[in-house]
Coordinates of C-alpha atoms and ligand atoms in Angstrom, one line a residue:
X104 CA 31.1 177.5 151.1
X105 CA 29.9 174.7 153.5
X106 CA 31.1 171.6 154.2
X107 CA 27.7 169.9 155.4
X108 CA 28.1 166.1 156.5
X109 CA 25.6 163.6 156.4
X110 CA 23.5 164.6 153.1
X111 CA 21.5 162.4 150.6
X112 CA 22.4 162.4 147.6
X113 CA 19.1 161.8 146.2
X114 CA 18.5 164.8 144.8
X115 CA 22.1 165.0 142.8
X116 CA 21.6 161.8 141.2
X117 CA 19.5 160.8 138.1
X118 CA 18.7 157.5 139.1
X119 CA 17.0 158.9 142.6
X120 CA 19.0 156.6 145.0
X121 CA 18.8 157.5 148.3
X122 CA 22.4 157.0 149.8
X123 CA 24.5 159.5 152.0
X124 CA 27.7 160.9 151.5
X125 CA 29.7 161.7 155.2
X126 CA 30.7 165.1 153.6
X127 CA 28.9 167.4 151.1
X128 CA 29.9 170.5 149.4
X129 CA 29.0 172.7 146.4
X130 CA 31.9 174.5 144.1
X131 CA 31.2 177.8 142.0
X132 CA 34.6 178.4 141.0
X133 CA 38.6 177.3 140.6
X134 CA 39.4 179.3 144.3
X135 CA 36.7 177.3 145.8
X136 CA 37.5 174.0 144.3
X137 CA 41.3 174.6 145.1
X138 CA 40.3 175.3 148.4
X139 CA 38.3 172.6 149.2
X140 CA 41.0 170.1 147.6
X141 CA 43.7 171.1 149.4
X142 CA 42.3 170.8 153.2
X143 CA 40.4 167.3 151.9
X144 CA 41.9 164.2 153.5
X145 CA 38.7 162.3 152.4
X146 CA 37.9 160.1 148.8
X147 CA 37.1 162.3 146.7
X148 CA 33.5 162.2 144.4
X149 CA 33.4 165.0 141.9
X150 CA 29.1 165.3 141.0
X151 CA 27.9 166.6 137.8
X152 CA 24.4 166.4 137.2
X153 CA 24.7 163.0 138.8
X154 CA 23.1 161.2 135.3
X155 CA 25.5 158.8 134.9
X156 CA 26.0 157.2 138.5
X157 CA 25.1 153.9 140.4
X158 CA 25.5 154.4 143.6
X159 CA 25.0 150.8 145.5
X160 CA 26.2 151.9 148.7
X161 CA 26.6 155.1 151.3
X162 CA 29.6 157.5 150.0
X163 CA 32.0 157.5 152.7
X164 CA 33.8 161.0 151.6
X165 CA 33.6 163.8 150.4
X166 CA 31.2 164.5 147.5
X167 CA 31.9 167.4 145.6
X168 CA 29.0 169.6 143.6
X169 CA 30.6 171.1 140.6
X170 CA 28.4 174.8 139.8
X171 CA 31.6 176.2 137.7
X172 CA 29.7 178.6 135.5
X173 CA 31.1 180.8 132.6
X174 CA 30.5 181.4 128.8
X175 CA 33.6 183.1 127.2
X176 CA 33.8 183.9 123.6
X177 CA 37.9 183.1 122.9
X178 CA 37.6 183.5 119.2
X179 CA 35.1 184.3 116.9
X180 CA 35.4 185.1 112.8
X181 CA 32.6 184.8 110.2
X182 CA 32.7 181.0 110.0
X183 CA 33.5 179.9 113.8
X184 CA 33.2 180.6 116.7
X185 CA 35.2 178.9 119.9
X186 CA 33.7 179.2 123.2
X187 CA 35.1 178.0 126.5
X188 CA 32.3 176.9 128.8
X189 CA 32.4 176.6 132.9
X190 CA 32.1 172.6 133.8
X191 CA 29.0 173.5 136.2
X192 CA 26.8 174.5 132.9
X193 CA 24.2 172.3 132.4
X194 CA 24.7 170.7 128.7
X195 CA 20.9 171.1 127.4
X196 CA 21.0 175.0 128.0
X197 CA 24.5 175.4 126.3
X198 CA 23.0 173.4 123.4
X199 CA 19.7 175.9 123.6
X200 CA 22.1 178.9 123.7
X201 CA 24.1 177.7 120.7
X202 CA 20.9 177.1 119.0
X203 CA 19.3 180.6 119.9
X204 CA 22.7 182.2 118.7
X205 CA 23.1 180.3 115.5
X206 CA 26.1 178.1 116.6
X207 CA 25.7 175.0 114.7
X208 CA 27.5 171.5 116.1
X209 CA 25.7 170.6 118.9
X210 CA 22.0 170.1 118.2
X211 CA 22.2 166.8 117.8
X212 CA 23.2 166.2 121.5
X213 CA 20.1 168.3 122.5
X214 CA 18.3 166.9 125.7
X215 CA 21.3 165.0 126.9
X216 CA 21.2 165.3 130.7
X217 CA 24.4 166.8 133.0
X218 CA 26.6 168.9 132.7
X219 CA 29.4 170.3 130.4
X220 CA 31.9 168.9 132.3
X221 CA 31.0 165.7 132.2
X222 CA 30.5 165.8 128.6
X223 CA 34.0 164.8 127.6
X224 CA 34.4 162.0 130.1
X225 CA 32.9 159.8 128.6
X226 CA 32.8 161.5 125.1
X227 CA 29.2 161.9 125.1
X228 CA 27.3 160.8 121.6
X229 CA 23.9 160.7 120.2
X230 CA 22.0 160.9 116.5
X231 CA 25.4 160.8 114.8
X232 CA 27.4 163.7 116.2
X233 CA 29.6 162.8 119.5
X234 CA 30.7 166.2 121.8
X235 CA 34.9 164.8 120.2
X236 CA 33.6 166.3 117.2
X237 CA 33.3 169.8 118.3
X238 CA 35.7 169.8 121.3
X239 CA 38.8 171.7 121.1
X240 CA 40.0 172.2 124.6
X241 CA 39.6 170.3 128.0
X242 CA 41.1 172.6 131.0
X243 CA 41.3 170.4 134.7
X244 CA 42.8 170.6 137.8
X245 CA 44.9 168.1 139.2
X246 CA 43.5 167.0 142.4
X247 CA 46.8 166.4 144.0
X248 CA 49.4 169.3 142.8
X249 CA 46.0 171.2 141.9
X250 CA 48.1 172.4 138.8
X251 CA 45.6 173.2 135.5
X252 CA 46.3 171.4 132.3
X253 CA 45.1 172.0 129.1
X254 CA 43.9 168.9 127.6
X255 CA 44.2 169.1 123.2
X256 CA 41.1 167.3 121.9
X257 CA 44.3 164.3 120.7
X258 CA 45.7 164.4 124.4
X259 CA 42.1 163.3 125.5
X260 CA 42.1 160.1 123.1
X261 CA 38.2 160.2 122.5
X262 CA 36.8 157.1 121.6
X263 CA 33.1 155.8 121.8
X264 CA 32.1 156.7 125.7
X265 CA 35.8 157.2 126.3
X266 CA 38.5 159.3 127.1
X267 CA 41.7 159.6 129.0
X268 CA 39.4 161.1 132.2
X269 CA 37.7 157.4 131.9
X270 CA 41.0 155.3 131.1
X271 CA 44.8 156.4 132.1
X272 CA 44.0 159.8 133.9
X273 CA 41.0 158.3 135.7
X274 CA 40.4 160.3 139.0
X275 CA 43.3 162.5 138.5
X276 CA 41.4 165.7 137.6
X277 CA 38.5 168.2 137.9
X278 CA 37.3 169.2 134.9
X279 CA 36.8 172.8 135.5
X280 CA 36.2 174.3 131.4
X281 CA 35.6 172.7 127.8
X282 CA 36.4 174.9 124.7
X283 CA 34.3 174.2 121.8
X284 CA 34.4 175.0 118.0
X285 CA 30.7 175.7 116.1
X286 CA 30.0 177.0 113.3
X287 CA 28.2 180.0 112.7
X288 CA 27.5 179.1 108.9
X289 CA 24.9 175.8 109.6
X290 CA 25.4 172.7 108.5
X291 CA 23.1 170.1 109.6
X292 CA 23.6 166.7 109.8
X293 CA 20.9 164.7 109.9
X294 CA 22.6 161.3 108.1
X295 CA 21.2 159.4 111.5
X296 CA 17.9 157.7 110.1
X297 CA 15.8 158.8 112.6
X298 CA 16.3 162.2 112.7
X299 CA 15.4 162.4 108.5
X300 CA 12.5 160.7 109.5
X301 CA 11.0 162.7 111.9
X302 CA 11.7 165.8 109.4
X303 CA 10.0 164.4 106.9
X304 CA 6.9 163.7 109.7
X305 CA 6.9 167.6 110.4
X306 CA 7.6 168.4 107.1
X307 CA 10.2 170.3 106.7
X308 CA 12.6 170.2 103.9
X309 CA 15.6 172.5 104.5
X310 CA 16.0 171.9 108.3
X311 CA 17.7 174.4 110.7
X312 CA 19.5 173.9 113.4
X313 CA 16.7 174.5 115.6
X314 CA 14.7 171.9 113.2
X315 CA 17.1 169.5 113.8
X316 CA 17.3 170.0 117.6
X317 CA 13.0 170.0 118.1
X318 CA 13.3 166.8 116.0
X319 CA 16.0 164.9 118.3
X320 CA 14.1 165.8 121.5
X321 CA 11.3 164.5 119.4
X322 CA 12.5 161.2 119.0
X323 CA 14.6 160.9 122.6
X324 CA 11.1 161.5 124.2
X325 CA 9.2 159.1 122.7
X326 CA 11.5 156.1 124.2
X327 CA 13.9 157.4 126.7
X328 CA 12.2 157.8 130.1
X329 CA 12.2 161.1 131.8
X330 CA 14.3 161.0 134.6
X331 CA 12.0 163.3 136.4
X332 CA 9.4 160.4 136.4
X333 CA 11.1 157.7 136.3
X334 CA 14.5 157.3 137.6
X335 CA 17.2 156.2 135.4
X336 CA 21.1 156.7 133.9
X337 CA 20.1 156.7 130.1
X338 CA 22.1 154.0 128.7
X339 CA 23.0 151.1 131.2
X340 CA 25.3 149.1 129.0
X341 CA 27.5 150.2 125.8
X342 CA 26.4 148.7 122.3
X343 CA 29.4 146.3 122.4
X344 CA 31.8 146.2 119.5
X345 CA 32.1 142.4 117.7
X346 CA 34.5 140.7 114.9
X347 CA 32.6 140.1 111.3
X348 CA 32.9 136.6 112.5
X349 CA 30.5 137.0 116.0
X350 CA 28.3 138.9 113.8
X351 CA 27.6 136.6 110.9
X352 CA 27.3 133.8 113.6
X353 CA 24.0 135.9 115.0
X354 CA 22.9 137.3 111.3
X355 CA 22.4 133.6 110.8
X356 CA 19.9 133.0 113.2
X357 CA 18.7 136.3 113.3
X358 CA 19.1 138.2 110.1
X359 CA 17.1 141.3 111.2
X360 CA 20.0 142.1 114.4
X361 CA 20.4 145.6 114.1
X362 CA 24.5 146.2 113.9
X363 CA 26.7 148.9 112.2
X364 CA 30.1 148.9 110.7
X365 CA 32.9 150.6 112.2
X366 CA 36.3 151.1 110.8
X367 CA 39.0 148.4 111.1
X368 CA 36.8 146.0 109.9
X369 CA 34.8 145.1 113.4
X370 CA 30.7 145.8 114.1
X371 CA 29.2 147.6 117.0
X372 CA 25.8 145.6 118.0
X373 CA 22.4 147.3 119.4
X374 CA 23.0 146.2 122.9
X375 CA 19.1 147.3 123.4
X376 CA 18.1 144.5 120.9
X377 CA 20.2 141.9 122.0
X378 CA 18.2 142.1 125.9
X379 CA 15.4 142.5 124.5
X380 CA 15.6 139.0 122.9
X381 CA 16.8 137.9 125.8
X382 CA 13.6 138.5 127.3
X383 CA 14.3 141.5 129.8
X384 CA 12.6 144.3 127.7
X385 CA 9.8 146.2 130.4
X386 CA 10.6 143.5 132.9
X387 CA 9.7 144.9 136.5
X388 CA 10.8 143.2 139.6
X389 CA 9.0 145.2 142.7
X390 CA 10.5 148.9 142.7
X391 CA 12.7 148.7 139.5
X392 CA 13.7 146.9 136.0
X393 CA 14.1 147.0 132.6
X394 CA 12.3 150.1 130.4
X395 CA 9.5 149.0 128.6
X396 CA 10.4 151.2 125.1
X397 CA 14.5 150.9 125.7
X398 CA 16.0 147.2 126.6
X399 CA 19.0 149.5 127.0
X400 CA 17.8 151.8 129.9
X401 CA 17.2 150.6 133.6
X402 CA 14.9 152.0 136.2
X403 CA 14.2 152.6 139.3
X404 CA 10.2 153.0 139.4
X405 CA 10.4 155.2 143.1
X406 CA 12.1 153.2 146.3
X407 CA 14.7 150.5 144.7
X408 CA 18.3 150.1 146.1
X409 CA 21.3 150.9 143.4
X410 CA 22.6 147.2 144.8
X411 CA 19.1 146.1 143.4
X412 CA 19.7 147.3 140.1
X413 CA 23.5 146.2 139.9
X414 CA 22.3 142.8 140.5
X415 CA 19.8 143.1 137.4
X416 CA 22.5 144.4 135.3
X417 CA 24.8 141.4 135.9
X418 CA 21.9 139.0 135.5
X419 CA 21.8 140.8 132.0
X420 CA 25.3 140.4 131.3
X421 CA 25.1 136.7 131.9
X422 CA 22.2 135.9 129.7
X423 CA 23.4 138.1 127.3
X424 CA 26.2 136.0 126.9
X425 CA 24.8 132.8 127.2
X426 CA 22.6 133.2 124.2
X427 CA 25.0 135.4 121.8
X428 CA 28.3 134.9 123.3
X429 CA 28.8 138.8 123.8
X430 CA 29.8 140.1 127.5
X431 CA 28.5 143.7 127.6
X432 CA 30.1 146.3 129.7
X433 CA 28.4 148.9 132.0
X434 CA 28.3 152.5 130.6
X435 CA 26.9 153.9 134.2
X436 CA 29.5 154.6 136.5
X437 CA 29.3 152.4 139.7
X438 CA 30.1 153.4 143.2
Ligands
LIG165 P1 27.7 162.7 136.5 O1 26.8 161.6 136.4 O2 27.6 163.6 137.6 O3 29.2 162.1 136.5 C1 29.6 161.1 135.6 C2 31.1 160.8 135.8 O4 31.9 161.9 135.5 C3 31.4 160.5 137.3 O5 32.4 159.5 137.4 C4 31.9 161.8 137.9 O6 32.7 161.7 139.0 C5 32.6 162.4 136.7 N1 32.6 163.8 136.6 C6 31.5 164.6 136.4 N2 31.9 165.9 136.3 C7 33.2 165.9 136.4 C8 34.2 167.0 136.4 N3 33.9 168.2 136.2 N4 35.5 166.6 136.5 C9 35.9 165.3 136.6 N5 35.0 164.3 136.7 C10 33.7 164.6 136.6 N6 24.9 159.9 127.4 C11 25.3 160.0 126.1 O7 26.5 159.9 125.8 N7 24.4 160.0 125.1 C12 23.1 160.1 125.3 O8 22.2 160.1 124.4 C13 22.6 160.0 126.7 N8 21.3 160.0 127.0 C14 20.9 160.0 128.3 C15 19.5 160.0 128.6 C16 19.1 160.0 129.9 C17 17.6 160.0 130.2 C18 20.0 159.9 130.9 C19 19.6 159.9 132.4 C20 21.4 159.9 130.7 C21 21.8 159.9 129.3 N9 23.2 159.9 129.0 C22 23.6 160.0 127.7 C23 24.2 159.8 130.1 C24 24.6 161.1 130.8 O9 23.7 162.1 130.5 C25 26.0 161.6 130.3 O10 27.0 160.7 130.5 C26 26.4 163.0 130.9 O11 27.5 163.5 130.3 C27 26.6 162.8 132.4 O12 26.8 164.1 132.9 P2 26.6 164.4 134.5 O13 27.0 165.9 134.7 O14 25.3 164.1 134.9 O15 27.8 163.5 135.1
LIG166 N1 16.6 148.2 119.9 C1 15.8 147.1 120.1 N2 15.2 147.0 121.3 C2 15.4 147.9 122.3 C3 16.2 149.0 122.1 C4 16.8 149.2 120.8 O1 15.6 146.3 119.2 O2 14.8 147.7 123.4 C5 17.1 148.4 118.5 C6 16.4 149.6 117.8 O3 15.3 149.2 117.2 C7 17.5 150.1 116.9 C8 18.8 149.8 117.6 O4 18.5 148.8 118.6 O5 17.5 149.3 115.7 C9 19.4 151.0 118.2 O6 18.5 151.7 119.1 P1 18.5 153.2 119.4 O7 18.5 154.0 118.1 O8 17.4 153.5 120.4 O9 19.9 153.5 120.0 P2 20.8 152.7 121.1 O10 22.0 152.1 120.3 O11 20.0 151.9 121.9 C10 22.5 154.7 121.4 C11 23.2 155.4 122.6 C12 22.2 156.4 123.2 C13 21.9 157.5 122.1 C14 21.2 156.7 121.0 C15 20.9 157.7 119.8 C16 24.8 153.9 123.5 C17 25.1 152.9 124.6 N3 23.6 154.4 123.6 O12 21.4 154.0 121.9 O13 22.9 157.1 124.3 O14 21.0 158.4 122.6 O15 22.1 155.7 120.5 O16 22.1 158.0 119.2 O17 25.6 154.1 122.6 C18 23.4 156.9 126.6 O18 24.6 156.8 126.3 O19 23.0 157.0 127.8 C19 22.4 157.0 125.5 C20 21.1 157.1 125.8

């Protein structure tokens, strides 16, 4: 294990900002981490797959590489399985191995970048599944007394791109495992439009979970930009939740705004729409902007700054709310 100072961390973030951390070091297991944790005197970054960061300035600290691998089968009988997965796993190849093994739950969440670790912190969600649904278990190290806690899926209060790791216990742990509970007997889900859509488009009729995954990564490549190319965080905003009342008041100018009902009586809004009538939708100012197919995503087209794109994201928020009254809140994390 190497301490190595002075690194970019261009490479370990999605939206391919160029900024240095003072100190550098990669993790592969809980010895390691404890280790490094209890000689550091520096702030502390913990990286996933680095696909859900800002950074808008040099990291003066220590930023630490999660690579925590493991697949462990805890429990298995001929309906479920539960299996507790190393932090460091990258998320699309668990969802491929659950898929290849005939562990149905998270095929829906194909193609989602990072890591497993990450996946609870912010509760990840896509195509009408979010990760709370099959989550049983969250195991993390306290950085401080470096004790391990077992987090129940209710101790880690998962809302919509929430948890306790984002709220009350934020920065207090290393997610080092996440137990999770599929099903061996499929059941597909494919009650989010888009995905009945595309099966119908390759027509298939009695889907699998395979079917359901090729036609997710279907639809997620056809609008959200590859971060390969194109540098981005998914997501830049959340779809902001609104009263009946703020949502009539903008169904009766605009009777087409996409919303959805949530329970308790309040809406959650397509953030994406509501920039894009503001205007900003494939707006490019020199090296970064707004994606051309998804008002929701920013870029960074090769050389921009993450201050750059911060800057864009609060000229969003204020037109956002000059025109509808809504103040949306980031969904990337900002450093
Ligand atoms: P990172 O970006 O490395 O970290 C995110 C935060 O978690 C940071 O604060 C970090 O310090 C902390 N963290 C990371 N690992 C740990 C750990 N082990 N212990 C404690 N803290 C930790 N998200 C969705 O929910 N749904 C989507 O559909 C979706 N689509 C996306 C599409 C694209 C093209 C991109 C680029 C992103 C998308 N995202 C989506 C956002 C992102 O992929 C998820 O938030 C993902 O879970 C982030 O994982 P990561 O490993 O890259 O985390
Ligand atoms: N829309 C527009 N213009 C746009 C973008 C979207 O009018 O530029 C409209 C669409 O036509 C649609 C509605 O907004 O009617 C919703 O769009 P979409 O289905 O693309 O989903 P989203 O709400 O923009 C959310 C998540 C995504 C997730 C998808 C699919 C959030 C913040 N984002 O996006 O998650 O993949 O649904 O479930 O909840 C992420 O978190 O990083 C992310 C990509």
């Amino acid at each position: 294990m190497e301490i190595k100072k002075n690194t970019s961390l261009k490479p370990f973030n999605t939206f391919g900002i160029d900024v240095i951390a003072t100190s550098f070091v990669e993790v592969k297991n809980i010895q390691e981490v404890k280790s490094v944790l209890s000689n550091n005197k520096q702030p502390l970054l913990i990286l996933g797959g680095g696909s859900n960061l800002l950074f808008t300035t040099d990291f003066d600290g220590l930023a630490i590489k999660n690579n925590l691998k493991e697949i462990t089968v805890v429990e298995e009988n001929d309906s479920e399985i539960y299996l507790k997965i190393g932090a460091g796993e990258v998320w699309h190849e668990f969802v491929l191995y659950c898929i290849k093994n005939g562990y149905a739950g998270v095929e829906n969440l194909s193609l989602i970048p990072g890591n497993v670790g990450a996946s609870p912190m912010q509760n990840i969600g896509a195509y009408g599944v979010e990760v709370k649904d099959v989550i049983t278990e969250v195991e993390a190290l306290h950085l401080k007394d470096l004790s391990l806690r077992t987090f129940t899926n209710e101790a880690c209060e998962f809302s919509y791109r929430s948890s306790v790791f984002k709220t009350s216990e934020k920065g207090n742990y290393f997610i080092t495992s996440v137990t999770f509970k599929l099903n061996k007997q499929a059941k597909v889900n494919t009650s989010y439009g888009a995905i009945d859509g595309e099966l119908k488009r390759l027509e298939i009729e009695s889907p699998t979970i395979k079917d359901v995954s090729n036609a997710v990564i279907n639809i997620r490549s056809s609008k959200l930009p590859d971060p390969k190319k194109i540098g981005n965080s998914g997501s830049f905003f959340k779809n902001p939740i609104i009263s009946e009342g703020q949502k009539n008041k903008i169904l009766a100018n605009y009777p087409d705004a996409p919303n959805y009902s949530q329970p308790n009586g309040v809406f959650k809004m397509a953030a994406g729409w509501l920039i894009e009538k503001c205007g900003w939708k494939g707006k490019r100012i020199d090296d970064y902007g707004v994606h051309e197919l998804q008002a929701l995503v920013l870029v960074n087209y090769g050389g921009a700054k993450g201050s750059e794109i911060y800057s864009l994201s609060e000229k969003i928020i204020e037109s956002v709310n000059s025109k509808f009254g809504i103040i949306l809140e980031r969904e990337v994390n900002i450093l």
